[in-house]
Short mmCIF file of C-alpha atoms in Angstrom, two decimals:
data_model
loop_
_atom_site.label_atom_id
_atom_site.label_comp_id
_atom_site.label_asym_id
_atom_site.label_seq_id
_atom_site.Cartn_x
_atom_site.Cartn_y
_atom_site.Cartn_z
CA UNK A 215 33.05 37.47 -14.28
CA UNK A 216 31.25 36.67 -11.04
CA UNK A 217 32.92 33.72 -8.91
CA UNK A 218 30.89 31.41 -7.26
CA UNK A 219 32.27 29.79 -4.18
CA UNK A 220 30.62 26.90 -2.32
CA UNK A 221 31.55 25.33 1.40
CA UNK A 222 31.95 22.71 1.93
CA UNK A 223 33.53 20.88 -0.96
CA UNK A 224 32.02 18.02 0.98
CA UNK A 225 29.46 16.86 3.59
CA UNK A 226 28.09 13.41 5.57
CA UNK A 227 25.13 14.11 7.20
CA UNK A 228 23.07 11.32 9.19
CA UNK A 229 19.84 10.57 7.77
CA UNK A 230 16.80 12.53 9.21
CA UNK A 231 19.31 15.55 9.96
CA UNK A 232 20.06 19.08 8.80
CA UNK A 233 22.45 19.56 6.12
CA UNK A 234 23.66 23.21 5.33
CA UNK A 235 25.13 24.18 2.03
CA UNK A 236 26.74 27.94 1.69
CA UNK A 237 27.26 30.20 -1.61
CA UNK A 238 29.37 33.07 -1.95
CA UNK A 239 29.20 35.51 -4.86
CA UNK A 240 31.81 38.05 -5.50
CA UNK A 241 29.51 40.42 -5.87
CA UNK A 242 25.84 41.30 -5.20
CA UNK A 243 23.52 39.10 -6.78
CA UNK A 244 20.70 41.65 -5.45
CA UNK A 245 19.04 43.54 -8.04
CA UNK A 246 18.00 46.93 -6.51
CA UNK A 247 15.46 47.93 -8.62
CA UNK A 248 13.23 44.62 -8.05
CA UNK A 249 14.67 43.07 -5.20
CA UNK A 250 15.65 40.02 -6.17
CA UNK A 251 18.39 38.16 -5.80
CA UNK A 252 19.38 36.44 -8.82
CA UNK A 253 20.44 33.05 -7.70
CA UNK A 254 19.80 29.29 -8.35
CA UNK A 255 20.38 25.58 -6.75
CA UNK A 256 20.45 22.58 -8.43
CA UNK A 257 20.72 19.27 -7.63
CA UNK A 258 22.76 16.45 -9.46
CA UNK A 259 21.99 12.52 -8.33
CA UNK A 260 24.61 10.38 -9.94
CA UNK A 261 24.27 9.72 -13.50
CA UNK A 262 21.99 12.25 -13.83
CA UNK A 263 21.65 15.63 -15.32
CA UNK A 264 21.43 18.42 -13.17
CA UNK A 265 17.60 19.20 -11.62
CA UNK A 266 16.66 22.82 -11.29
CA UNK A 267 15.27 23.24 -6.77
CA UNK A 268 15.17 26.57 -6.24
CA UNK A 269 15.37 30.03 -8.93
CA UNK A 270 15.34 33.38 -7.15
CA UNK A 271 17.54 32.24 -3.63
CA UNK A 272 14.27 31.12 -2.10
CA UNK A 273 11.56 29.90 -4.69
CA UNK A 274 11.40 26.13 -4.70
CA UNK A 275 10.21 24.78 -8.04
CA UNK A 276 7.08 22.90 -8.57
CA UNK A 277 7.75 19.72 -6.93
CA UNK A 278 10.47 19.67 -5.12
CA UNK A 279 9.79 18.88 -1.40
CA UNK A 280 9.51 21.17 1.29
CA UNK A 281 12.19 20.12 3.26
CA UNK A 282 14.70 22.16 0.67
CA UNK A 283 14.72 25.38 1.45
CA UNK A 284 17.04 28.37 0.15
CA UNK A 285 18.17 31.72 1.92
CA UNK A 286 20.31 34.51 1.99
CA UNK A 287 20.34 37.92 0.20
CA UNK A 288 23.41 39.60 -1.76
CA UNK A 289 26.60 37.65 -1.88
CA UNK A 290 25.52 35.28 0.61
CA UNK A 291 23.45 32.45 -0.07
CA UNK A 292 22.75 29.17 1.88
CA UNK A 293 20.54 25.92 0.95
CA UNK A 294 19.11 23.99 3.43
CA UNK A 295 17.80 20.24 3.52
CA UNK A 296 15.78 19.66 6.60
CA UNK A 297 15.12 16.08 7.62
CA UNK A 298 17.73 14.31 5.20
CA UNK A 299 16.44 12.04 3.16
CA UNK A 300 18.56 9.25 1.17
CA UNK A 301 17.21 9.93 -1.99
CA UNK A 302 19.10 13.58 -1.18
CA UNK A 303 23.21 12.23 -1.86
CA UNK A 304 24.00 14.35 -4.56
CA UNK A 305 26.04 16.76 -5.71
CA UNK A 306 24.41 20.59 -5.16
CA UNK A 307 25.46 23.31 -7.15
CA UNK A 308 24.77 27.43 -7.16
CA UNK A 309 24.48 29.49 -10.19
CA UNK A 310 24.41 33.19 -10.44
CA UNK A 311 22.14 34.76 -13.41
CA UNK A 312 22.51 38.12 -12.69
CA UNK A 313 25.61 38.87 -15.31
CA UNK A 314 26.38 36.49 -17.91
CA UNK A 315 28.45 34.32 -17.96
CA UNK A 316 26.24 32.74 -15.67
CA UNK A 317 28.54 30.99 -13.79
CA UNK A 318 28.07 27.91 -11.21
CA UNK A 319 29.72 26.94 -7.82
CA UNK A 320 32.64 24.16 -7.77
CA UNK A 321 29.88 21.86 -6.33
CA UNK A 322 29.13 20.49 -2.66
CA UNK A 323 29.27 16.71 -2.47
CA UNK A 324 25.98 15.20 -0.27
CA UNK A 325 26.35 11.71 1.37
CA UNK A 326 25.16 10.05 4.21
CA UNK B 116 5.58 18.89 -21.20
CA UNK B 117 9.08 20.24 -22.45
CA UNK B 118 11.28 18.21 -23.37
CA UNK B 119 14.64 17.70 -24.58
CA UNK B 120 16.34 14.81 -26.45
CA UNK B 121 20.06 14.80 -26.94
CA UNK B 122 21.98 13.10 -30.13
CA UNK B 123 23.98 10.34 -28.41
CA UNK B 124 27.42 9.55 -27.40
CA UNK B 125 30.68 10.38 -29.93
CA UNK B 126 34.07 9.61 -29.79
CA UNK B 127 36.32 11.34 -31.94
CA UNK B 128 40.21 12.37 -32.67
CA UNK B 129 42.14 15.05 -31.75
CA UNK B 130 41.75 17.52 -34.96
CA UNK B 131 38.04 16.32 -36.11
CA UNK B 132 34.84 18.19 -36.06
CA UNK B 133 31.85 17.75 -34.48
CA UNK B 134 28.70 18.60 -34.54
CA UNK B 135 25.86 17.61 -31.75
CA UNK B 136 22.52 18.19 -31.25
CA UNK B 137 19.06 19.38 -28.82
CA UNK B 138 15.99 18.48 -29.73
CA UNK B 139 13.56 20.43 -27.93
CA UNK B 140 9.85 20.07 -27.45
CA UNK B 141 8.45 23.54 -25.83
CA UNK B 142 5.39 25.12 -27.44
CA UNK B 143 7.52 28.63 -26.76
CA UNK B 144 10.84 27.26 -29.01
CA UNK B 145 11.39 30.44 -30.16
CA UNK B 146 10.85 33.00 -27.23
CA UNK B 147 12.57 30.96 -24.70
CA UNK B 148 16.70 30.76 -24.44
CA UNK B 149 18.41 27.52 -24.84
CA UNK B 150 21.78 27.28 -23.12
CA UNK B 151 24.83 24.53 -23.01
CA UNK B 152 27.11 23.08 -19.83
CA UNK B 153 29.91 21.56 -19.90
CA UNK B 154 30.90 18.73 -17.22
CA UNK B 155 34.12 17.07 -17.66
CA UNK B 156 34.55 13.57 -15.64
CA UNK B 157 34.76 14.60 -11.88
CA UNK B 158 34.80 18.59 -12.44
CA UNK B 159 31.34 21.03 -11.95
CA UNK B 160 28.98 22.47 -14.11
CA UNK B 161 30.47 25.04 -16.72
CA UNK B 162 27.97 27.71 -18.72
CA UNK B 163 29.39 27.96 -22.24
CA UNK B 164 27.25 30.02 -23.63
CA UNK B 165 22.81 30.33 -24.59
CA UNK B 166 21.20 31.19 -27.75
CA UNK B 167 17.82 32.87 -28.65
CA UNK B 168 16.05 30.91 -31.62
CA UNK B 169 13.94 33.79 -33.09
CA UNK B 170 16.84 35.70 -33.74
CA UNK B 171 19.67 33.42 -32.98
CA UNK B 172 21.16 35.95 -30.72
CA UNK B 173 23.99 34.25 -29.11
CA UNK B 174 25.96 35.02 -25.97
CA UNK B 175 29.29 33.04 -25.18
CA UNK B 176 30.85 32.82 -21.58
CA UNK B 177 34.48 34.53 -23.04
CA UNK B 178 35.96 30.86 -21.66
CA UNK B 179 34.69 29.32 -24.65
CA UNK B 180 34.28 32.07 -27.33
CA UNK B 181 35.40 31.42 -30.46
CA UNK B 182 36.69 27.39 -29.17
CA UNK B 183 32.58 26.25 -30.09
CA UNK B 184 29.69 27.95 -31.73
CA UNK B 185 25.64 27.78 -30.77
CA UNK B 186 23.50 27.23 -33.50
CA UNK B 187 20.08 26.36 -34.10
CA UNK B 188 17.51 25.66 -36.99
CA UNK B 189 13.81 26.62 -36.03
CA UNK B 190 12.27 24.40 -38.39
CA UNK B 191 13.51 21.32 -36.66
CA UNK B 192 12.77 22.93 -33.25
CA UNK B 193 17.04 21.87 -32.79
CA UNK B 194 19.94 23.64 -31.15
CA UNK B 195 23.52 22.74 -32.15
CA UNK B 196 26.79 22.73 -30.57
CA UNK B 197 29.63 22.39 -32.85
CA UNK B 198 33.26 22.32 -32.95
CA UNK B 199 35.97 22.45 -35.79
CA UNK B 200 39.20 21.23 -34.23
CA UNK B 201 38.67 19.16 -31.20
CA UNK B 202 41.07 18.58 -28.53
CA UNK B 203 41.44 15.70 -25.86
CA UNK B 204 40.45 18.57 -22.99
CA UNK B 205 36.87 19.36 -24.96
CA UNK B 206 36.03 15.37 -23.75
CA UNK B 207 33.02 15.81 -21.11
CA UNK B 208 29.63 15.43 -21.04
CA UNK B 209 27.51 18.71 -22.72
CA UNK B 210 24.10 19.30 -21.39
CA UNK B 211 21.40 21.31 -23.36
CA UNK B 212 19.06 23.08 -21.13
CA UNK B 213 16.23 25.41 -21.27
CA UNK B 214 16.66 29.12 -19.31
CA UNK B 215 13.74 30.44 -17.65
CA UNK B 216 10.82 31.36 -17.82
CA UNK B 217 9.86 30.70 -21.21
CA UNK B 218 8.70 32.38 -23.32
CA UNK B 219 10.30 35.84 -21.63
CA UNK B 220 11.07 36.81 -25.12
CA UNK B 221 15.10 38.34 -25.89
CA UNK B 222 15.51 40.30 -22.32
CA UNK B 223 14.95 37.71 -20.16
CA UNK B 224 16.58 34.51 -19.62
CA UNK B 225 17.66 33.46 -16.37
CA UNK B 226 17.95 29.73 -14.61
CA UNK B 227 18.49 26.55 -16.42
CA UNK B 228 14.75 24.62 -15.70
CA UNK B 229 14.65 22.04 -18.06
CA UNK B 230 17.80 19.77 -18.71
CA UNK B 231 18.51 17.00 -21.23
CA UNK B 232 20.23 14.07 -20.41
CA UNK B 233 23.16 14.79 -21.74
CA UNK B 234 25.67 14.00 -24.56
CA UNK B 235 29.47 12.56 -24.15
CA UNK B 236 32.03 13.51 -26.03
CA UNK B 237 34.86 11.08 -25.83
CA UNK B 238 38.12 12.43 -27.83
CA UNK B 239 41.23 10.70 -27.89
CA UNK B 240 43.91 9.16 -30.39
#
């Protein structure tokens, strides 16, 4: 099985800042013959269901503001939330779909 | 818009069954994937396993083969998760989720897009 690995477990970040969340895979989540990397954030607000923000390391679903923004390319992935927001504390998670299981990181606590 | 609506809340005893249920409105029910998570109080997101309703082609994560099984009836547009023997450790909260992109047909099914709110599963003597 892949193994996701997130840092850091946790995070305060003022409001209006940067907040950086990393990914590891242990191994490539890069498909060669397409390019892609096969690799998903989500967001969880509290007492809510997870929220699909960005499919393919760097594609940002329909909706979700501009100020999320996802990088990185193999086993290294990192999500970004420029000007923070405090509608943004949540929990943020990975997930890997290139080999089932499709298996999530431990989860990065967000707060202010 | 998809949808998906969740049978509610259960508590049950150690050694009962249990079956619960998704409810989804996509016009593509039976090309696109459905998956389950598990999330037990304070802990991540765990993939159990998805299920393709033309065929009912079902892959398991190997954590939870054989301890659940993925169902689903086309005609009521429902996926099931069900288990025979429940334990105080299967008490969490199960989410039912669409993969993407629907309607791929059986090779492709990828992120989790559309999410239910979620069922808990309370099990204790």
């Amino acid at each position: 099985d892949i193994v996701m690995t997130q840092s850091p477990d946790s995070l305060a970040v003022s409001l209006g800042e940067r907040a950086t969340i990393n990914c590891k895979s242990s191994q490539t989540l890069l498909y060669d013959s397409n390019n892609k990397n096969y690799l998903a954030w989500y967001q969880q607000r509290p007492g809510q269901p997870p929220k699909l923000l960005i499919s393919w390391a760097s594609t940002r679903e329909s909706g979700v503001p501009d100020r999320f923004s996802g990088s990185g390319s193999g086993t290294d992935f990192t999500l970004t939330i420029s000007g923070l927001q405090a509608e943004d504390v949540a929990v943020y998670f990975c997930q890997q779909y290139y080999n089932t299981p499709y298996n999530f990181g431990q989860g990065t606590k967000l707060e202010i | 818009e998809v949808q998906l609506v969740q049978s509610g809340a259960e508590v049950k005893k150690p050694g009962e069954s249990l079956k619960i249920s998704c409810q989804v409105s996509v016009p593509t029910f039976t090309s696109t994937w459905l998956g389950w998570v598990r999330q037990r109080p304070g802990h991540g997101l765990e993939w159990m396993g998805i299920i393709y309703p033309d065929d009912s082609n079902t892959i398991y994560s190997p954590s939870f083969q054989g301890q659940v099984t993925i169902s689903v009836d086309k005609s009521l547009f429902t996926a099931y998760l069900q288990w025979t023997s429940l334990r105080a450790s299967d008490s969490a909260t199960y989410y039912c989720a669409t993969l993407g992109p629907h309607a791929g047909g059986p090779l492709y099914f990828y992120y989790m897009d559309v999410w239910a709110k979620g069922t808990t599963v309370t099990v204790s003597s």
